[in-house]
JSON list of C-alpha atoms in Angstrom, two decimals:
[
{"chain": "A", "resi": 1, "resn": "ALA", "atom": "CA", "xyz": [122.04, 135.98, 101.78]},
{"chain": "A", "resi": 2, "resn": "ARG", "atom": "CA", "xyz": [124.84, 136.61, 99.26]},
{"chain": "A", "resi": 3, "resn": "LEU", "atom": "CA", "xyz": [125.48, 132.86, 99.06]},
{"chain": "A", "resi": 4, "resn": "LEU", "atom": "CA", "xyz": [121.88, 132.27, 97.99]},
{"chain": "A", "resi": 5, "resn": "GLN", "atom": "CA", "xyz": [122.31, 134.85, 95.23]},
{"chain": "A", "resi": 6, "resn": "GLN", "atom": "CA", "xyz": [125.28, 133.01, 93.75]},
{"chain": "A", "resi": 7, "resn": "LYS", "atom": "CA", "xyz": [124.73, 130.87, 90.66]},
{"chain": "A", "resi": 8, "resn": "SER", "atom": "CA", "xyz": [125.86, 127.30, 90.19]},
{"chain": "A", "resi": 9, "resn": "ASP", "atom": "CA", "xyz": [128.75, 126.81, 87.74]},
{"chain": "A", "resi": 10, "resn": "LYS", "atom": "CA", "xyz": [126.99, 123.71, 86.37]},
{"chain": "A", "resi": 11, "resn": "THR", "atom": "CA", "xyz": [123.39, 124.87, 85.97]},
{"chain": "A", "resi": 12, "resn": "GLY", "atom": "CA", "xyz": [123.68, 128.66, 85.92]},
{"chain": "A", "resi": 13, "resn": "LYS", "atom": "CA", "xyz": [120.77, 128.79, 88.37]},
{"chain": "A", "resi": 14, "resn": "PRO", "atom": "CA", "xyz": [120.81, 130.28, 91.89]},
{"chain": "A", "resi": 15, "resn": "ILE", "atom": "CA", "xyz": [122.06, 127.94, 94.60]},
{"chain": "A", "resi": 16, "resn": "ASP", "atom": "CA", "xyz": [119.14, 126.42, 96.47]},
{"chain": "A", "resi": 17, "resn": "TRP", "atom": "CA", "xyz": [118.59, 126.81, 100.19]},
{"chain": "A", "resi": 18, "resn": "GLN", "atom": "CA", "xyz": [119.61, 123.25, 101.10]},
{"chain": "A", "resi": 19, "resn": "THR", "atom": "CA", "xyz": [122.94, 123.57, 99.24]},
{"chain": "A", "resi": 20, "resn": "ALA", "atom": "CA", "xyz": [123.62, 126.87, 101.01]},
{"chain": "A", "resi": 21, "resn": "LYS", "atom": "CA", "xyz": [122.83, 125.17, 104.33]},
{"chain": "A", "resi": 22, "resn": "HIS", "atom": "CA", "xyz": [125.43, 122.46, 103.68]},
{"chain": "A", "resi": 23, "resn": "ALA", "atom": "CA", "xyz": [128.02, 125.06, 102.61]},
{"chain": "A", "resi": 24, "resn": "LEU", "atom": "CA", "xyz": [127.45, 127.11, 105.76]},
{"chain": "A", "resi": 25, "resn": "PHE", "atom": "CA", "xyz": [127.76, 123.98, 107.89]},
{"chain": "A", "resi": 26, "resn": "LEU", "atom": "CA", "xyz": [131.18, 123.22, 106.37]},
{"chain": "A", "resi": 27, "resn": "VAL", "atom": "CA", "xyz": [132.37, 126.79, 106.89]},
{"chain": "A", "resi": 28, "resn": "LYS", "atom": "CA", "xyz": [131.27, 126.70, 110.54]},
{"chain": "A", "resi": 29, "resn": "ARG", "atom": "CA", "xyz": [132.98, 123.34, 111.02]},
{"chain": "A", "resi": 30, "resn": "VAL", "atom": "CA", "xyz": [136.29, 124.74, 109.74]},
{"chain": "A", "resi": 31, "resn": "PHE", "atom": "CA", "xyz": [136.17, 127.63, 112.20]},
{"chain": "A", "resi": 32, "resn": "VAL", "atom": "CA", "xyz": [135.14, 125.38, 115.09]},
{"chain": "A", "resi": 33, "resn": "ASP", "atom": "CA", "xyz": [138.12, 123.12, 114.39]},
{"chain": "A", "resi": 34, "resn": "ALA", "atom": "CA", "xyz": [140.40, 126.16, 114.16]},
{"chain": "A", "resi": 35, "resn": "GLU", "atom": "CA", "xyz": [139.09, 127.38, 117.51]},
{"chain": "A", "resi": 36, "resn": "GLY", "atom": "CA", "xyz": [139.65, 123.95, 119.03]},
{"chain": "A", "resi": 37, "resn": "ASP", "atom": "CA", "xyz": [143.26, 123.94, 117.76]},
{"chain": "A", "resi": 38, "resn": "GLY", "atom": "CA", "xyz": [143.88, 127.36, 119.30]},
{"chain": "A", "resi": 39, "resn": "MET", "atom": "CA", "xyz": [144.35, 129.08, 115.96]},
{"chain": "A", "resi": 40, "resn": "ILE", "atom": "CA", "xyz": [141.56, 131.61, 116.67]},
{"chain": "A", "resi": 41, "resn": "ASP", "atom": "CA", "xyz": [139.85, 132.79, 119.85]},
{"chain": "A", "resi": 42, "resn": "GLU", "atom": "CA", "xyz": [136.29, 132.50, 118.62]},
{"chain": "A", "resi": 43, "resn": "SER", "atom": "CA", "xyz": [134.56, 131.38, 115.44]},
{"chain": "A", "resi": 44, "resn": "PRO", "atom": "CA", "xyz": [133.42, 134.41, 113.43]},
{"chain": "A", "resi": 45, "resn": "ALA", "atom": "CA", "xyz": [130.68, 132.28, 111.87]},
{"chain": "A", "resi": 46, "resn": "ILE", "atom": "CA", "xyz": [129.04, 131.17, 115.10]},
{"chain": "A", "resi": 47, "resn": "LYS", "atom": "CA", "xyz": [126.13, 133.62, 114.78]},
{"chain": "A", "resi": 48, "resn": "VAL", "atom": "CA", "xyz": [125.77, 133.44, 111.00]},
{"chain": "A", "resi": 49, "resn": "LYS", "atom": "CA", "xyz": [122.37, 132.14, 109.90]},
{"chain": "A", "resi": 50, "resn": "LEU", "atom": "CA", "xyz": [120.68, 131.66, 106.56]},
{"chain": "A", "resi": 51, "resn": "PRO", "atom": "CA", "xyz": [117.64, 133.76, 105.72]},
{"chain": "A", "resi": 52, "resn": "LYS", "atom": "CA", "xyz": [114.35, 132.04, 106.50]},
{"chain": "A", "resi": 53, "resn": "ARG", "atom": "CA", "xyz": [113.57, 129.39, 103.92]},
{"chain": "A", "resi": 54, "resn": "GLN", "atom": "CA", "xyz": [110.81, 130.34, 101.51]},
{"chain": "A", "resi": 55, "resn": "ARG", "atom": "CA", "xyz": [108.41, 127.43, 101.23]},
{"chain": "A", "resi": 56, "resn": "THR", "atom": "CA", "xyz": [105.60, 127.13, 98.73]},
{"chain": "A", "resi": 57, "resn": "SER", "atom": "CA", "xyz": [102.96, 124.51, 98.10]},
{"chain": "A", "resi": 58, "resn": "LYS", "atom": "CA", "xyz": [103.86, 124.39, 94.41]},
{"chain": "A", "resi": 59, "resn": "GLY", "atom": "CA", "xyz": [106.56, 122.36, 92.73]},
{"chain": "A", "resi": 60, "resn": "TRP", "atom": "CA", "xyz": [105.58, 118.87, 93.80]},
{"chain": "A", "resi": 61, "resn": "ASP", "atom": "CA", "xyz": [102.65, 116.53, 93.29]},
{"chain": "A", "resi": 62, "resn": "TYR", "atom": "CA", "xyz": [101.60, 112.91, 93.69]},
{"chain": "A", "resi": 63, "resn": "LEU", "atom": "CA", "xyz": [99.69, 110.30, 91.72]},
{"chain": "A", "resi": 64, "resn": "ARG", "atom": "CA", "xyz": [96.05, 109.53, 92.48]},
{"chain": "A", "resi": 65, "resn": "GLN", "atom": "CA", "xyz": [95.08, 105.89, 92.85]},
{"chain": "A", "resi": 66, "resn": "ASP", "atom": "CA", "xyz": [93.30, 105.82, 89.50]},
{"chain": "A", "resi": 67, "resn": "GLU", "atom": "CA", "xyz": [96.44, 107.18, 87.82]},
{"chain": "A", "resi": 68, "resn": "ILE", "atom": "CA", "xyz": [98.59, 104.55, 89.53]},
{"chain": "A", "resi": 69, "resn": "ASP", "atom": "CA", "xyz": [96.24, 101.79, 88.40]},
{"chain": "A", "resi": 70, "resn": "SER", "atom": "CA", "xyz": [96.23, 103.09, 84.80]},
{"chain": "A", "resi": 71, "resn": "LEU", "atom": "CA", "xyz": [100.02, 103.41, 84.71]},
{"chain": "A", "resi": 72, "resn": "LEU", "atom": "CA", "xyz": [100.78, 99.94, 86.05]},
{"chain": "A", "resi": 73, "resn": "ALA", "atom": "CA", "xyz": [98.12, 98.30, 83.85]},
{"chain": "A", "resi": 74, "resn": "MET", "atom": "CA", "xyz": [99.48, 99.69, 80.56]},
{"chain": "A", "resi": 75, "resn": "PRO", "atom": "CA", "xyz": [99.90, 96.67, 78.25]},
{"chain": "A", "resi": 76, "resn": "ASP", "atom": "CA", "xyz": [102.89, 98.12, 76.38]},
{"chain": "A", "resi": 77, "resn": "LEU", "atom": "CA", "xyz": [104.78, 99.17, 79.52]},
{"chain": "A", "resi": 78, "resn": "PRO", "atom": "CA", "xyz": [108.01, 97.10, 79.74]},
{"chain": "A", "resi": 79, "resn": "GLU", "atom": "CA", "xyz": [108.24, 94.92, 82.84]},
{"chain": "A", "resi": 80, "resn": "LYS", "atom": "CA", "xyz": [111.43, 96.68, 83.89]},
{"chain": "A", "resi": 81, "resn": "GLN", "atom": "CA", "xyz": [109.62, 100.01, 84.04]},
{"chain": "A", "resi": 82, "resn": "ARG", "atom": "CA", "xyz": [106.46, 98.47, 85.50]},
{"chain": "A", "resi": 83, "resn": "SER", "atom": "CA", "xyz": [108.33, 96.93, 88.44]},
{"chain": "A", "resi": 84, "resn": "ALA", "atom": "CA", "xyz": [110.48, 100.04, 88.97]},
{"chain": "A", "resi": 85, "resn": "PHE", "atom": "CA", "xyz": [107.50, 102.40, 88.95]},
{"chain": "A", "resi": 86, "resn": "ALA", "atom": "CA", "xyz": [105.56, 100.09, 91.30]},
{"chain": "A", "resi": 87, "resn": "PHE", "atom": "CA", "xyz": [108.52, 99.94, 93.68]},
{"chain": "A", "resi": 88, "resn": "ALA", "atom": "CA", "xyz": [108.98, 103.72, 93.56]},
{"chain": "A", "resi": 89, "resn": "ILE", "atom": "CA", "xyz": [105.29, 104.25, 94.33]},
{"chain": "A", "resi": 90, "resn": "TYR", "atom": "CA", "xyz": [104.85, 101.60, 97.02]},
{"chain": "A", "resi": 91, "resn": "ALA", "atom": "CA", "xyz": [108.30, 101.62, 98.67]},
{"chain": "A", "resi": 92, "resn": "GLY", "atom": "CA", "xyz": [109.24, 105.29, 98.27]},
{"chain": "A", "resi": 93, "resn": "PRO", "atom": "CA", "xyz": [112.99, 105.20, 97.53]},
{"chain": "A", "resi": 94, "resn": "ARG", "atom": "CA", "xyz": [114.86, 108.18, 96.14]},
{"chain": "A", "resi": 95, "resn": "GLU", "atom": "CA", "xyz": [115.70, 107.93, 92.46]},
{"chain": "A", "resi": 96, "resn": "GLY", "atom": "CA", "xyz": [119.38, 107.20, 93.10]},
{"chain": "A", "resi": 97, "resn": "GLU", "atom": "CA", "xyz": [118.53, 104.55, 95.70]},
{"chain": "A", "resi": 98, "resn": "LEU", "atom": "CA", "xyz": [116.22, 102.84, 93.23]},
{"chain": "A", "resi": 99, "resn": "CYS", "atom": "CA", "xyz": [118.89, 102.68, 90.52]},
{"chain": "A", "resi": 100, "resn": "ALA", "atom": "CA", "xyz": [121.56, 101.48, 92.97]},
{"chain": "A", "resi": 101, "resn": "LEU", "atom": "CA", "xyz": [119.40, 98.74, 94.48]},
{"chain": "A", "resi": 102, "resn": "ARG", "atom": "CA", "xyz": [120.75, 95.17, 94.43]},
{"chain": "A", "resi": 103, "resn": "TRP", "atom": "CA", "xyz": [118.88, 91.89, 94.77]},
{"chain": "A", "resi": 104, "resn": "GLU", "atom": "CA", "xyz": [120.81, 90.88, 97.87]},
{"chain": "A", "resi": 105, "resn": "HIS", "atom": "CA", "xyz": [119.36, 93.92, 99.66]},
{"chain": "A", "resi": 106, "resn": "LEU", "atom": "CA", "xyz": [115.75, 92.96, 98.94]},
{"chain": "A", "resi": 107, "resn": "HIS", "atom": "CA", "xyz": [114.21, 90.72, 101.60]},
{"chain": "A", "resi": 108, "resn": "LEU", "atom": "CA", "xyz": [111.01, 89.70, 99.86]},
{"chain": "A", "resi": 109, "resn": "TRP", "atom": "CA", "xyz": [110.42, 86.38, 101.59]},
{"chain": "A", "resi": 110, "resn": "ASP", "atom": "CA", "xyz": [110.79, 87.56, 105.19]},
{"chain": "A", "resi": 111, "resn": "ASP", "atom": "CA", "xyz": [107.79, 87.66, 107.49]},
{"chain": "A", "resi": 112, "resn": "HIS", "atom": "CA", "xyz": [108.05, 91.45, 107.16]},
{"chain": "A", "resi": 113, "resn": "PRO", "atom": "CA", "xyz": [109.36, 92.18, 103.65]},
{"chain": "A", "resi": 114, "resn": "HIS", "atom": "CA", "xyz": [111.81, 95.05, 103.64]},
{"chain": "A", "resi": 115, "resn": "VAL", "atom": "CA", "xyz": [114.66, 96.62, 101.69]},
{"chain": "A", "resi": 116, "resn": "GLU", "atom": "CA", "xyz": [118.06, 97.92, 102.75]},
{"chain": "A", "resi": 117, "resn": "TYR", "atom": "CA", "xyz": [119.48, 100.97, 100.97]},
{"chain": "A", "resi": 118, "resn": "PHE", "atom": "CA", "xyz": [123.27, 101.19, 100.98]},
{"chain": "A", "resi": 119, "resn": "ALA", "atom": "CA", "xyz": [123.87, 103.53, 98.04]},
{"chain": "A", "resi": 120, "resn": "SER", "atom": "CA", "xyz": [122.39, 106.25, 95.87]},
{"chain": "A", "resi": 121, "resn": "TRP", "atom": "CA", "xyz": [123.71, 106.16, 92.30]},
{"chain": "A", "resi": 122, "resn": "ASP", "atom": "CA", "xyz": [127.45, 105.60, 92.74]},
{"chain": "A", "resi": 123, "resn": "THR", "atom": "CA", "xyz": [127.76, 107.16, 96.20]},
{"chain": "A", "resi": 124, "resn": "ALA", "atom": "CA", "xyz": [126.39, 106.66, 99.70]},
{"chain": "A", "resi": 125, "resn": "THR", "atom": "CA", "xyz": [122.80, 107.42, 100.66]},
{"chain": "A", "resi": 126, "resn": "LYS", "atom": "CA", "xyz": [121.72, 111.01, 101.23]},
{"chain": "A", "resi": 127, "resn": "ASN", "atom": "CA", "xyz": [122.75, 111.13, 104.89]},
{"chain": "A", "resi": 128, "resn": "GLY", "atom": "CA", "xyz": [125.70, 108.79, 104.37]},
{"chain": "A", "resi": 129, "resn": "GLU", "atom": "CA", "xyz": [124.17, 105.97, 106.40]},
{"chain": "A", "resi": 130, "resn": "PRO", "atom": "CA", "xyz": [122.41, 102.77, 105.28]},
{"chain": "A", "resi": 131, "resn": "ARG", "atom": "CA", "xyz": [118.70, 102.75, 105.96]},
{"chain": "A", "resi": 132, "resn": "ARG", "atom": "CA", "xyz": [115.88, 100.23, 105.98]},
{"chain": "A", "resi": 133, "resn": "GLY", "atom": "CA", "xyz": [112.52, 100.63, 104.27]},
{"chain": "A", "resi": 134, "resn": "GLU", "atom": "CA", "xyz": [109.33, 98.62, 104.47]},
{"chain": "A", "resi": 135, "resn": "ILE", "atom": "CA", "xyz": [107.86, 96.99, 101.36]},
{"chain": "A", "resi": 136, "resn": "LEU", "atom": "CA", "xyz": [104.08, 97.22, 101.09]},
{"chain": "A", "resi": 137, "resn": "PRO", "atom": "CA", "xyz": [102.26, 94.02, 99.97]},
{"chain": "A", "resi": 138, "resn": "MET", "atom": "CA", "xyz": [100.89, 95.56, 96.76]},
{"chain": "A", "resi": 139, "resn": "VAL", "atom": "CA", "xyz": [104.38, 95.86, 95.21]},
{"chain": "A", "resi": 140, "resn": "LEU", "atom": "CA", "xyz": [105.40, 92.24, 95.79]},
{"chain": "A", "resi": 141, "resn": "PRO", "atom": "CA", "xyz": [103.70, 90.76, 92.66]},
{"chain": "A", "resi": 142, "resn": "TYR", "atom": "CA", "xyz": [105.53, 93.27, 90.42]},
{"chain": "A", "resi": 143, "resn": "LEU", "atom": "CA", "xyz": [108.90, 92.55, 92.03]},
{"chain": "A", "resi": 144, "resn": "LEU", "atom": "CA", "xyz": [108.45, 88.78, 91.95]},
{"chain": "A", "resi": 145, "resn": "ARG", "atom": "CA", "xyz": [107.48, 88.84, 88.29]},
{"chain": "A", "resi": 146, "resn": "TRP", "atom": "CA", "xyz": [110.57, 90.93, 87.47]},
{"chain": "A", "resi": 147, "resn": "TRP", "atom": "CA", "xyz": [112.69, 88.53, 89.55]},
{"chain": "A", "resi": 148, "resn": "GLU", "atom": "CA", "xyz": [111.35, 85.60, 87.52]},
{"chain": "A", "resi": 149, "resn": "LEU", "atom": "CA", "xyz": [111.96, 87.38, 84.20]},
{"chain": "A", "resi": 150, "resn": "SER", "atom": "CA", "xyz": [115.49, 88.27, 85.34]},
{"chain": "A", "resi": 151, "resn": "GLY", "atom": "CA", "xyz": [116.34, 84.60, 85.91]},
{"chain": "A", "resi": 152, "resn": "ARG", "atom": "CA", "xyz": [115.75, 84.42, 89.68]},
{"chain": "A", "resi": 153, "resn": "PRO", "atom": "CA", "xyz": [119.00, 86.20, 90.60]},
{"chain": "A", "resi": 154, "resn": "THR", "atom": "CA", "xyz": [120.40, 86.19, 94.13]},
{"chain": "A", "resi": 155, "resn": "SER", "atom": "CA", "xyz": [122.71, 89.16, 93.61]},
{"chain": "A", "resi": 156, "resn": "GLY", "atom": "CA", "xyz": [123.43, 92.01, 91.22]},
{"chain": "A", "resi": 157, "resn": "TRP", "atom": "CA", "xyz": [121.58, 95.14, 90.17]},
{"chain": "A", "resi": 158, "resn": "VAL", "atom": "CA", "xyz": [117.81, 94.88, 90.30]},
{"chain": "A", "resi": 159, "resn": "TRP", "atom": "CA", "xyz": [117.36, 97.21, 87.31]},
{"chain": "A", "resi": 160, "resn": "PRO", "atom": "CA", "xyz": [120.71, 97.13, 85.46]},
{"chain": "A", "resi": 161, "resn": "SER", "atom": "CA", "xyz": [121.67, 99.37, 82.58]},
{"chain": "A", "resi": 162, "resn": "LEU", "atom": "CA", "xyz": [121.37, 97.88, 79.11]},
{"chain": "A", "resi": 163, "resn": "LYS", "atom": "CA", "xyz": [124.88, 99.18, 78.42]},
{"chain": "A", "resi": 164, "resn": "GLY", "atom": "CA", "xyz": [127.25, 96.96, 80.35]},
{"chain": "A", "resi": 165, "resn": "GLY", "atom": "CA", "xyz": [124.71, 95.76, 82.90]},
{"chain": "A", "resi": 166, "resn": "GLY", "atom": "CA", "xyz": [125.89, 98.15, 85.62]},
{"chain": "A", "resi": 167, "resn": "CYS", "atom": "CA", "xyz": [124.15, 100.85, 87.58]},
{"chain": "A", "resi": 168, "resn": "HIS", "atom": "CA", "xyz": [122.33, 103.46, 85.49]},
{"chain": "A", "resi": 169, "resn": "ALA", "atom": "CA", "xyz": [123.95, 106.87, 85.16]},
{"chain": "A", "resi": 170, "resn": "ARG", "atom": "CA", "xyz": [122.73, 109.80, 87.23]},
{"chain": "A", "resi": 171, "resn": "GLY", "atom": "CA", "xyz": [119.51, 111.31, 85.95]},
{"chain": "A", "resi": 172, "resn": "TYR", "atom": "CA", "xyz": [118.06, 108.09, 84.56]},
{"chain": "A", "resi": 173, "resn": "ASP", "atom": "CA", "xyz": [114.32, 108.04, 85.27]},
{"chain": "A", "resi": 174, "resn": "PHE", "atom": "CA", "xyz": [113.21, 104.83, 83.54]},
{"chain": "A", "resi": 175, "resn": "ASP", "atom": "CA", "xyz": [111.84, 106.98, 80.68]},
{"chain": "A", "resi": 176, "resn": "TRP", "atom": "CA", "xyz": [109.25, 108.49, 83.01]},
{"chain": "A", "resi": 177, "resn": "GLY", "atom": "CA", "xyz": [109.06, 111.96, 81.47]},
{"chain": "A", "resi": 178, "resn": "ARG", "atom": "CA", "xyz": [109.35, 113.65, 78.11]},
{"chain": "A", "resi": 179, "resn": "ASP", "atom": "CA", "xyz": [112.95, 114.01, 76.96]},
{"chain": "A", "resi": 180, "resn": "ILE", "atom": "CA", "xyz": [114.91, 115.53, 74.12]},
{"chain": "A", "resi": 181, "resn": "ASP", "atom": "CA", "xyz": [118.12, 114.31, 72.50]},
{"chain": "A", "resi": 182, "resn": "LYS", "atom": "CA", "xyz": [119.55, 117.67, 71.47]},
{"chain": "A", "resi": 183, "resn": "GLN", "atom": "CA", "xyz": [122.38, 116.15, 69.43]},
{"chain": "A", "resi": 184, "resn": "ARG", "atom": "CA", "xyz": [120.02, 114.08, 67.27]},
{"chain": "A", "resi": 185, "resn": "GLY", "atom": "CA", "xyz": [117.09, 116.47, 67.51]},
{"chain": "A", "resi": 186, "resn": "VAL", "atom": "CA", "xyz": [114.77, 113.70, 68.71]},
{"chain": "A", "resi": 187, "resn": "CYS", "atom": "CA", "xyz": [111.95, 114.16, 71.21]},
{"chain": "A", "resi": 188, "resn": "TRP", "atom": "CA", "xyz": [110.11, 111.23, 72.76]},
{"chain": "A", "resi": 189, "resn": "ILE", "atom": "CA", "xyz": [107.12, 110.91, 75.04]},
{"chain": "A", "resi": 190, "resn": "GLY", "atom": "CA", "xyz": [107.68, 109.42, 78.47]},
{"chain": "A", "resi": 191, "resn": "TRP", "atom": "CA", "xyz": [105.54, 106.80, 80.19]},
{"chain": "A", "resi": 192, "resn": "ARG", "atom": "CA", "xyz": [103.89, 109.48, 82.33]},
{"chain": "A", "resi": 193, "resn": "GLN", "atom": "CA", "xyz": [102.37, 111.11, 79.26]},
{"chain": "A", "resi": 194, "resn": "SER", "atom": "CA", "xyz": [101.61, 107.74, 77.69]},
{"chain": "A", "resi": 195, "resn": "ALA", "atom": "CA", "xyz": [99.56, 106.86, 80.77]},
{"chain": "A", "resi": 196, "resn": "GLY", "atom": "CA", "xyz": [97.50, 110.02, 80.22]},
{"chain": "A", "resi": 197, "resn": "ILE", "atom": "CA", "xyz": [98.96, 111.90, 83.20]},
{"chain": "A", "resi": 198, "resn": "GLN", "atom": "CA", "xyz": [99.17, 115.45, 81.88]},
{"chain": "A", "resi": 199, "resn": "ARG", "atom": "CA", "xyz": [100.15, 117.20, 85.11]},
{"chain": "A", "resi": 200, "resn": "ARG", "atom": "CA", "xyz": [103.82, 117.89, 85.80]},
{"chain": "A", "resi": 201, "resn": "VAL", "atom": "CA", "xyz": [104.41, 114.89, 88.05]},
{"chain": "A", "resi": 202, "resn": "ARG", "atom": "CA", "xyz": [108.15, 114.38, 88.44]},
{"chain": "A", "resi": 203, "resn": "PHE", "atom": "CA", "xyz": [109.79, 111.02, 89.01]},
{"chain": "A", "resi": 204, "resn": "HIS", "atom": "CA", "xyz": [110.57, 112.15, 92.58]},
{"chain": "A", "resi": 205, "resn": "ASP", "atom": "CA", "xyz": [106.82, 112.63, 93.08]},
{"chain": "A", "resi": 206, "resn": "LEU", "atom": "CA", "xyz": [106.44, 108.85, 92.98]},
{"chain": "A", "resi": 207, "resn": "ARG", "atom": "CA", "xyz": [108.15, 108.97, 96.40]},
{"chain": "A", "resi": 208, "resn": "HIS", "atom": "CA", "xyz": [105.55, 111.55, 97.47]},
{"chain": "A", "resi": 209, "resn": "SER", "atom": "CA", "xyz": [102.85, 109.20, 96.20]},
{"chain": "A", "resi": 210, "resn": "CYS", "atom": "CA", "xyz": [104.17, 106.55, 98.56]},
{"chain": "A", "resi": 211, "resn": "GLY", "atom": "CA", "xyz": [104.07, 109.04, 101.43]}
]
């Protein structure tokens, strides 16, 4: 309970339940190893449990089909964003997995099109293991058009950064939401608002839309 009341050094906000769960797991693992090495008789953390997780129905959302159609049909939406949003909606990757995706891991011409996720941003996937995901037919036209515009590549980042052509930095959301450049004092409208979606639909909610 005290762990959940602590505040993150980076954000200044209370540590969330999932982070506390991982921390407790590591602490228990240390004591289990110590017990196995004969350094202690019994782990003092064996019966320690987190308070029951408080779940609410608020905080997440998903796009309706009419909103998806309006978003992907926007004439001024760049093809990079169009294909990335379509893939996020119809394949359901996490944001980091989307940015770290490479062409060689997309199997678009197989009898059963699928994708292999090996990384999230610049690290491994969430559980540390590669995973496979299905690709629904409705996303294929967007991916194939982006593949053509990209020069029909056989390898490399699917959606590379404009600066250096590498993987986008953490937090990049393809200009999905409203953002503010505090140093320059500039505020710009994201593609969500440009598509007329006024609800607080986060980029991660595109994964929920797929679900």
